[in-house]
């Protein structure tokens, strides 16, 4: 009886070579690189650090070609000698391909270690890298395929990347209406002083930012709300316009008119408990009314409002702001005409709630306020108990402007 003797690791290279040949036969035919600047041309090189690693390097390279071709790249095997280096720049120069994939393996006969890397020679960046280790046997082939697929997927996601801009060779210049404002690159504790605005202009210290890369500039000035901006410097030296900072305001005086009280005017004073955030308000409205009957005499109304308001949602430096609040109001009414019996009335109402839509400039703001009011139905007044219902409905709408100061 003849016994077959196991040949051990000596048989492994031949078995792997056969499997690699079969895999290559099933792979899509490679498309040759199409010269420098070809968007999708990729050269795939196999680098074996030792003789035992050669079959694995070839298997990994074949898997990379297959996966890159499936992802839409024009993948081709690198025909030159990549042993002892696998320098991506040299391979790219030799083939004219924009992309270079390197399948590198190392083995001691028992274990194999590998790395699949893809480089974009547009700027020499490593765009994908997958590595692993396994027992140096046939079971490693599936893991090599997984690494190749992951590297190809990452490279595919970056196919549309562009080369970063060159470092600028000039000092950034800014135009700002806020003389005395301090400009810094970055925010927080890591910010770096850049310039001070003088005469509407500022020239920053030199920093070699790359053209097209985002740069963060923070702007600060006493009495103003700070802000941070992001811009991208160009290759040309052009001044960058900065928006005006918003002053911190604690007080405001407003004048307006209500849609149902056109024959009158309202005035309001605001005092900021927290500047541009929380405020007390006192307002007074004076207008003429009428019973709209033949021979009716005009009525003189005066409403005093007290309340608390707050700005919601928006940053304090915002131009558009939404304010809301509640309060109480007392409405006095005086009858005119000598034949009037009782001449004076007093009503008490609840503002619940009011909303104000505001557009802010540094020194002034325009607003439109809407509110509903609930009358307590005092015996001394004219208004019955319940929500007020005027000529245009239960909503009282007022529009006007306000002047602000610190």
Short mmCIF file of C-alpha atoms in Angstrom, two decimals:
data_model
loop_
_atom_site.label_atom_id
_atom_site.label_comp_id
_atom_site.label_asym_id
_atom_site.label_seq_id
_atom_site.Cartn_x
_atom_site.Cartn_y
_atom_site.Cartn_z
CA UNK A 1 0.00 0.00 0.00
CA UNK A 2 1.43 3.32 -1.07
CA UNK A 3 1.00 6.24 1.31
CA UNK A 4 0.76 9.83 0.12
CA UNK A 5 3.07 12.05 2.00
CA UNK A 6 1.99 15.63 2.98
CA UNK A 7 4.50 17.99 1.48
CA UNK A 8 3.77 20.80 3.97
CA UNK A 9 4.41 24.43 3.25
CA UNK A 10 6.47 23.62 0.17
CA UNK A 11 3.24 22.86 -1.69
CA UNK A 12 1.59 26.15 -0.68
CA UNK A 13 3.18 28.48 -3.27
CA UNK A 14 2.12 26.26 -6.14
CA UNK A 15 -1.43 26.01 -4.80
CA UNK A 16 -1.65 29.77 -4.30
CA UNK A 17 -0.24 30.42 -7.74
CA UNK A 18 -2.93 28.23 -9.26
CA UNK A 19 -5.67 29.99 -7.31
CA UNK A 20 -4.30 33.40 -8.24
CA UNK A 21 -4.27 32.46 -11.89
CA UNK A 22 -7.89 31.35 -11.64
CA UNK A 23 -8.87 34.59 -9.92
CA UNK A 24 -7.10 36.66 -12.56
CA UNK A 25 -8.96 34.77 -15.27
CA UNK A 26 -12.27 35.71 -13.67
CA UNK A 27 -11.30 39.37 -13.20
CA UNK A 28 -12.42 41.98 -15.75
CA UNK A 29 -9.71 42.83 -18.26
CA UNK A 30 -7.64 45.79 -17.09
CA UNK A 31 -7.82 49.07 -18.98
CA UNK A 32 -4.41 50.61 -19.63
CA UNK A 33 -3.53 53.91 -18.00
CA UNK A 34 -4.32 56.78 -20.36
CA UNK A 35 -1.53 59.17 -19.63
CA UNK A 36 -0.81 61.90 -17.13
CA UNK A 37 -3.97 63.59 -15.91
CA UNK A 38 -6.25 60.65 -16.77
CA UNK A 39 -8.92 60.96 -14.11
CA UNK A 40 -9.46 57.28 -13.41
CA UNK A 41 -6.23 55.55 -14.47
CA UNK A 42 -4.75 53.47 -11.65
CA UNK A 43 -1.58 51.36 -11.70
CA UNK A 44 -1.60 48.42 -9.28
CA UNK A 45 1.76 47.15 -8.00
CA UNK A 46 2.50 44.01 -5.97
CA UNK A 47 5.32 44.31 -3.45
CA UNK A 48 6.55 41.16 -1.66
CA UNK A 49 8.97 41.80 1.20
CA UNK A 50 10.20 38.17 1.02
CA UNK A 51 9.82 35.09 -1.15
CA UNK A 52 7.11 33.51 1.03
CA UNK A 53 4.97 36.64 0.70
CA UNK A 54 5.03 36.75 -3.12
CA UNK A 55 1.86 34.65 -3.71
CA UNK A 56 -0.08 36.73 -1.20
CA UNK A 57 1.12 40.02 -2.73
CA UNK A 58 0.01 38.82 -6.17
CA UNK A 59 -3.36 37.75 -4.74
CA UNK A 60 -3.87 41.12 -3.06
CA UNK A 61 -2.85 42.99 -6.23
CA UNK A 62 -5.28 40.91 -8.30
CA UNK A 63 -8.07 41.65 -5.82
CA UNK A 64 -7.26 45.37 -5.94
CA UNK A 65 -7.41 45.39 -9.73
CA UNK A 66 -10.72 43.57 -9.67
CA UNK A 67 -12.32 45.83 -7.05
CA UNK A 68 -10.98 49.07 -8.51
CA UNK A 69 -12.22 48.10 -11.96
CA UNK A 70 -15.64 47.29 -10.51
CA UNK A 71 -15.65 50.75 -8.91
CA UNK A 72 -15.10 52.40 -12.29
CA UNK A 73 -11.34 52.92 -12.29
CA UNK A 74 -9.18 52.06 -15.30
CA UNK A 75 -7.09 49.52 -13.41
CA UNK A 76 -3.90 48.00 -14.87
CA UNK A 77 -1.11 45.89 -13.41
CA UNK A 78 2.22 47.64 -12.98
CA UNK A 79 4.68 45.76 -15.17
CA UNK A 80 7.84 47.22 -13.66
CA UNK A 81 9.86 45.94 -10.74
CA UNK A 82 8.20 47.19 -7.55
CA UNK A 83 10.19 44.99 -5.20
CA UNK A 84 12.11 46.72 -2.47
CA UNK A 85 10.04 49.85 -2.48
CA UNK A 86 6.79 50.28 -4.29
CA UNK A 87 7.28 54.04 -4.40
CA UNK A 88 3.96 55.49 -5.56
CA UNK A 89 5.49 58.59 -7.16
CA UNK A 90 7.96 56.49 -9.18
CA UNK A 91 5.22 54.12 -10.31
CA UNK A 92 3.01 57.03 -11.32
CA UNK A 93 5.85 58.66 -13.25
CA UNK A 94 6.57 55.38 -15.07
CA UNK A 95 2.95 54.66 -16.00
CA UNK A 96 1.41 58.11 -16.31
CA UNK A 97 -1.46 57.03 -14.05
CA UNK A 98 -3.04 59.51 -11.64
CA UNK A 99 -3.78 56.80 -9.06
CA UNK A 100 -1.39 54.16 -7.72
CA UNK A 101 -2.40 51.14 -5.63
CA UNK A 102 0.29 49.17 -3.79
CA UNK A 103 -0.32 45.65 -2.48
CA UNK A 104 2.44 44.99 0.08
CA UNK A 105 2.89 41.69 1.94
CA UNK A 106 5.35 40.23 4.45
CA UNK A 107 5.45 36.60 5.58
CA UNK A 108 7.60 34.35 7.76
CA UNK A 109 6.05 31.18 6.39
CA UNK A 110 3.57 30.90 9.24
CA UNK A 111 1.82 34.28 9.22
CA UNK A 112 1.29 36.89 6.54
CA UNK A 113 0.91 40.63 7.12
CA UNK A 114 -0.43 42.89 4.37
CA UNK A 115 -1.37 46.45 3.51
CA UNK A 116 -3.44 47.68 0.56
CA UNK A 117 -2.83 51.40 -0.11
CA UNK A 118 -4.17 53.77 -2.77
CA UNK A 119 -2.46 57.09 -3.55
CA UNK A 120 -3.71 60.09 -5.52
CA UNK A 121 -0.73 61.55 -7.36
CA UNK A 122 -2.61 64.79 -7.94
CA UNK A 123 -0.99 65.83 -4.69
CA UNK A 124 0.60 62.58 -3.45
CA UNK A 125 -2.06 62.00 -0.79
CA UNK A 126 -2.74 58.57 0.69
CA UNK A 127 -6.49 58.28 0.13
CA UNK A 128 -7.12 54.69 1.26
CA UNK A 129 -5.28 52.09 3.34
CA UNK A 130 -6.35 48.71 4.69
CA UNK A 131 -4.12 46.28 6.55
CA UNK A 132 -4.40 42.92 8.25
CA UNK A 133 -2.67 39.70 9.31
CA UNK A 134 -3.60 36.02 9.17
CA UNK A 135 -2.25 32.47 9.06
CA UNK A 136 -0.22 32.03 5.87
CA UNK A 137 -2.67 29.69 4.19
CA UNK A 138 -5.58 29.62 1.81
CA UNK A 139 -7.89 31.10 4.45
CA UNK A 140 -6.01 34.40 4.11
CA UNK A 141 -7.26 34.90 0.55
CA UNK A 142 -10.79 35.85 1.65
CA UNK A 143 -9.37 38.41 4.06
CA UNK A 144 -7.16 39.85 1.32
CA UNK A 145 -10.25 40.26 -0.84
CA UNK A 146 -12.03 42.11 1.99
CA UNK A 147 -9.12 44.54 2.42
CA UNK A 148 -9.01 45.20 -1.33
CA UNK A 149 -12.76 45.86 -1.45
CA UNK A 150 -12.60 48.29 1.48
CA UNK A 151 -9.65 50.20 -0.02
CA UNK A 152 -11.38 50.43 -3.40
CA UNK A 153 -14.59 51.71 -1.82
CA UNK A 154 -12.72 54.45 0.07
CA UNK A 155 -10.82 55.47 -3.07
CA UNK A 156 -14.05 55.57 -5.06
CA UNK A 157 -15.59 57.96 -2.55
CA UNK A 158 -12.68 60.36 -3.17
CA UNK A 159 -12.58 60.16 -6.98
CA UNK A 160 -13.84 63.73 -7.28
CA UNK A 161 -11.24 65.30 -4.97
CA UNK A 162 -9.17 68.22 -6.17
CA UNK A 163 -5.67 69.23 -5.25
CA UNK A 164 -5.40 71.69 -2.37
CA UNK A 165 -4.39 75.21 -3.25
CA UNK A 166 -0.87 76.46 -2.98
CA UNK A 167 0.13 78.40 0.15
CA UNK A 168 -0.63 82.08 -0.29
CA UNK A 169 2.38 84.40 -0.38
CA UNK A 170 0.67 87.55 0.85
CA UNK A 171 -0.76 88.99 4.07
CA UNK A 172 -4.53 88.90 4.29
CA UNK A 173 -6.22 92.31 4.16
CA UNK A 174 -9.64 93.14 5.58
CA UNK A 175 -12.13 96.01 5.21
CA UNK A 176 -14.34 96.71 8.24
CA UNK A 177 -16.47 99.64 9.43
CA UNK A 178 -15.56 98.88 13.06
CA UNK A 179 -12.40 100.83 13.84
CA UNK A 180 -10.63 99.42 16.89
CA UNK A 181 -11.96 95.89 16.38
CA UNK A 182 -9.47 93.08 17.04
CA UNK A 183 -9.17 90.31 14.45
CA UNK A 184 -7.96 86.85 15.38
CA UNK A 185 -7.38 83.67 13.40
CA UNK A 186 -9.39 80.90 15.06
CA UNK A 187 -11.67 81.01 18.08
CA UNK A 188 -11.38 80.39 21.80
CA UNK A 189 -8.15 79.93 23.71
CA UNK A 190 -6.25 78.83 20.62
CA UNK A 191 -7.01 81.99 18.61
CA UNK A 192 -4.06 83.98 17.31
CA UNK A 193 -4.04 87.79 17.16
CA UNK A 194 -4.04 88.87 13.53
CA UNK A 195 -4.73 92.62 13.22
CA UNK A 196 -6.54 95.70 14.53
CA UNK A 197 -8.93 97.65 12.30
CA UNK A 198 -7.76 101.23 11.75
CA UNK A 199 -9.31 103.63 9.27
CA UNK A 200 -11.64 100.92 8.02
CA UNK A 201 -8.78 98.58 7.08
CA UNK A 202 -6.62 95.90 8.66
CA UNK A 203 -3.62 93.92 7.36
CA UNK A 204 -3.11 90.64 9.20
CA UNK A 205 0.16 89.03 10.23
CA UNK A 206 1.45 86.64 7.59
CA UNK A 207 0.17 83.08 7.78
CA UNK A 208 0.73 80.71 4.84
CA UNK A 209 -2.86 79.55 4.48
CA UNK A 210 -3.61 77.43 1.44
CA UNK A 211 -5.68 79.10 -1.24
CA UNK A 212 -9.22 77.77 -1.09
CA UNK A 213 -8.93 76.27 2.41
CA UNK A 214 -11.41 77.54 5.04
CA UNK A 215 -10.04 80.15 7.45
CA UNK A 216 -11.85 81.19 10.65
CA UNK A 217 -11.61 84.84 11.70
CA UNK A 218 -13.08 86.05 14.99
CA UNK A 219 -13.88 89.76 15.47
CA UNK A 220 -14.12 91.46 18.86
CA UNK A 221 -14.67 95.03 20.02
CA UNK A 222 -15.67 96.49 23.38
CA UNK A 223 -19.38 97.27 23.45
CA UNK A 224 -20.19 94.97 20.51
CA UNK A 225 -21.22 91.35 20.22
CA UNK A 226 -18.31 89.25 18.91
CA UNK A 227 -18.71 87.02 15.91
CA UNK A 228 -16.73 84.49 13.89
CA UNK A 229 -16.64 84.20 10.11
CA UNK A 230 -15.36 81.54 7.75
CA UNK A 231 -13.91 82.47 4.37
CA UNK A 232 -11.55 80.99 1.80
CA UNK A 233 -8.59 83.08 0.67
CA UNK A 234 -7.96 83.19 -3.06
CA UNK A 235 -4.72 83.16 -4.94
CA UNK A 236 -4.99 86.90 -5.60
CA UNK A 237 -4.39 89.53 -2.93
CA UNK A 238 -7.82 91.11 -2.53
CA UNK A 239 -9.31 92.74 0.60
CA UNK A 240 -11.98 90.74 2.43
CA UNK A 241 -15.11 92.68 3.44
CA UNK A 242 -16.23 92.10 7.02
CA UNK A 243 -19.82 92.88 8.11
CA UNK A 244 -20.49 95.51 10.73
CA UNK A 245 -20.60 94.25 14.30
CA UNK A 246 -23.85 94.61 16.25
CA UNK A 247 -23.57 96.95 19.27
CA UNK A 248 -24.67 95.74 22.70
CA UNK A 249 -27.91 97.57 23.47
CA UNK A 250 -29.51 97.87 26.90
CA UNK A 251 -32.15 100.54 26.25
CA UNK A 252 -34.54 101.38 23.42
CA UNK A 253 -37.28 103.90 22.68
CA UNK A 254 -39.94 102.94 20.13
CA UNK A 255 -42.65 104.86 18.29
CA UNK A 256 -45.44 103.14 16.38
CA UNK A 257 -49.05 103.02 15.35
CA UNK A 258 -51.65 100.25 15.62
CA UNK A 259 -53.80 99.07 12.71
CA UNK A 260 -57.00 99.60 14.74
CA UNK A 261 -55.78 102.88 16.26
CA UNK A 262 -54.70 104.87 13.23
CA UNK A 263 -55.83 108.14 14.82
CA UNK A 264 -53.16 107.90 17.49
CA UNK A 265 -49.59 107.00 18.38
CA UNK A 266 -47.82 104.66 20.78
CA UNK A 267 -44.49 105.03 22.55
CA UNK A 268 -42.51 102.35 24.35
CA UNK A 269 -39.41 102.23 26.52
CA UNK A 270 -37.37 99.05 27.00
CA UNK A 271 -34.75 98.43 29.65
CA UNK A 272 -32.52 95.40 29.22
CA UNK A 273 -32.10 93.25 32.30
CA UNK A 274 -29.82 91.13 30.10
CA UNK A 275 -28.69 93.13 27.05
CA UNK A 276 -30.39 91.98 23.86
CA UNK A 277 -31.91 89.04 25.71
CA UNK A 278 -34.33 89.92 28.54
CA UNK A 279 -36.00 93.28 29.07
CA UNK A 280 -38.69 95.21 30.94
CA UNK A 281 -41.05 97.32 28.89
CA UNK A 282 -43.36 100.27 29.56
CA UNK A 283 -45.58 101.58 26.78
CA UNK A 284 -48.26 104.19 26.37
CA UNK A 285 -50.79 104.49 23.51
CA UNK A 286 -53.02 107.50 22.90
CA UNK A 287 -55.72 107.46 20.23
CA UNK A 288 -59.16 108.76 19.33
CA UNK A 289 -62.13 106.45 18.97
CA UNK A 290 -65.80 106.79 18.04
CA UNK A 291 -69.08 104.97 18.57
CA UNK A 292 -69.67 105.39 14.79
CA UNK A 293 -73.28 106.60 15.25
CA UNK A 294 -74.92 109.82 14.14
CA UNK A 295 -74.01 112.68 16.45
CA UNK A 296 -71.56 110.57 18.44
CA UNK A 297 -68.70 112.43 20.08
CA UNK A 298 -65.11 111.11 19.83
CA UNK A 299 -63.64 109.08 22.65
CA UNK A 300 -60.12 109.64 23.91
CA UNK A 301 -58.32 106.42 24.89
CA UNK A 302 -55.04 106.05 26.70
CA UNK A 303 -53.45 102.65 27.38
CA UNK A 304 -50.52 102.11 29.73
CA UNK A 305 -48.75 98.76 29.34
CA UNK A 306 -46.18 97.14 31.63
CA UNK A 307 -44.56 93.80 30.94
CA UNK A 308 -41.56 91.52 30.53
CA UNK A 309 -40.11 90.37 27.20
CA UNK A 310 -37.32 88.17 25.88
CA UNK A 311 -35.63 87.50 22.57
CA UNK A 312 -36.00 83.90 21.45
CA UNK A 313 -33.85 81.47 19.48
CA UNK A 314 -31.60 83.88 17.57
CA UNK A 315 -28.06 84.92 18.61
CA UNK A 316 -27.82 88.34 20.21
CA UNK A 317 -25.96 89.72 17.19
CA UNK A 318 -28.71 88.65 14.77
CA UNK A 319 -30.36 91.22 12.58
CA UNK A 320 -33.68 89.39 12.52
CA UNK A 321 -35.02 88.66 16.00
CA UNK A 322 -38.21 87.30 17.52
CA UNK A 323 -39.32 88.71 20.86
CA UNK A 324 -42.14 87.43 23.03
CA UNK A 325 -43.60 88.35 26.40
CA UNK A 326 -46.60 89.11 28.54
CA UNK A 327 -47.84 91.88 30.77
CA UNK A 328 -50.74 93.97 32.04
CA UNK A 329 -52.33 97.10 30.63
CA UNK A 330 -54.70 99.74 31.96
CA UNK A 331 -56.98 101.46 29.44
CA UNK A 332 -58.47 104.83 30.35
CA UNK A 333 -61.33 106.28 28.29
CA UNK A 334 -62.61 109.86 28.40
CA UNK A 335 -65.95 110.93 26.92
CA UNK A 336 -66.11 114.26 25.14
CA UNK A 337 -69.10 116.57 24.80
CA UNK A 338 -71.02 118.60 27.33
CA UNK A 339 -74.00 116.21 27.36
CA UNK A 340 -71.98 113.24 28.53
CA UNK A 341 -72.94 111.95 31.94
CA UNK A 342 -70.12 109.77 33.17
CA UNK A 343 -66.92 111.01 31.54
CA UNK A 344 -64.15 108.60 32.62
CA UNK A 345 -63.74 104.81 32.50
CA UNK A 346 -60.92 102.46 33.42
CA UNK A 347 -60.35 98.91 32.10
CA UNK A 348 -57.65 96.38 32.99
CA UNK A 349 -56.43 93.80 30.46
CA UNK A 350 -53.87 91.02 30.23
CA UNK A 351 -51.43 90.83 27.29
CA UNK A 352 -51.09 87.08 26.83
CA UNK A 353 -48.99 86.81 24.87
CA UNK A 354 -47.44 89.32 22.49
CA UNK A 355 -44.94 88.60 19.70
CA UNK A 356 -42.64 91.10 18.02
CA UNK A 357 -40.86 90.50 14.70
CA UNK A 358 -37.86 92.82 14.46
CA UNK A 359 -35.12 93.77 12.00
CA UNK A 360 -32.11 95.30 13.75
CA UNK A 361 -29.51 97.71 12.46
CA UNK A 362 -26.69 98.86 14.72
CA UNK A 363 -28.51 102.00 15.99
CA UNK A 364 -32.18 101.32 15.22
CA UNK A 365 -34.71 98.59 14.51
CA UNK A 366 -38.06 98.19 12.76
CA UNK A 367 -40.73 95.99 14.29
CA UNK A 368 -44.19 94.55 13.80
CA UNK A 369 -45.94 93.41 16.98
CA UNK A 370 -49.04 91.31 17.34
CA UNK A 371 -50.89 90.67 20.57
CA UNK A 372 -54.15 89.52 22.01
CA UNK A 373 -55.63 91.00 25.17
CA UNK A 374 -58.03 89.67 27.79
CA UNK A 375 -60.28 92.13 29.61
CA UNK A 376 -61.02 91.54 33.30
CA UNK A 377 -64.40 93.28 32.89
CA UNK A 378 -64.05 95.87 35.68
CA UNK A 379 -67.17 97.70 36.76
CA UNK A 380 -65.31 100.94 36.16
CA UNK A 381 -64.67 100.16 32.50
CA UNK A 382 -66.34 99.85 29.13
CA UNK A 383 -64.96 96.47 28.10
CA UNK A 384 -66.81 93.30 28.97
CA UNK A 385 -65.00 90.33 30.44
CA UNK A 386 -63.23 88.15 27.83
CA UNK A 387 -60.86 88.35 24.90
CA UNK A 388 -61.01 91.67 23.07
CA UNK A 389 -62.51 91.65 19.58
CA UNK A 390 -61.78 94.83 17.67
CA UNK A 391 -62.76 95.98 14.20
CA UNK A 392 -60.12 93.75 12.58
CA UNK A 393 -60.46 90.79 14.93
CA UNK A 394 -58.95 89.85 18.28
CA UNK A 395 -55.38 90.54 17.14
CA UNK A 396 -53.90 93.99 17.79
CA UNK A 397 -51.11 94.71 15.29
CA UNK A 398 -48.63 97.55 15.82
CA UNK A 399 -45.73 98.62 13.57
CA UNK A 400 -42.97 101.14 14.17
CA UNK A 401 -39.31 101.86 14.70
CA UNK A 402 -37.09 101.98 17.75
CA UNK A 403 -33.87 103.79 18.61
CA UNK A 404 -31.31 101.83 20.60
CA UNK A 405 -28.43 102.77 22.89
CA UNK A 406 -25.90 100.90 25.08
#
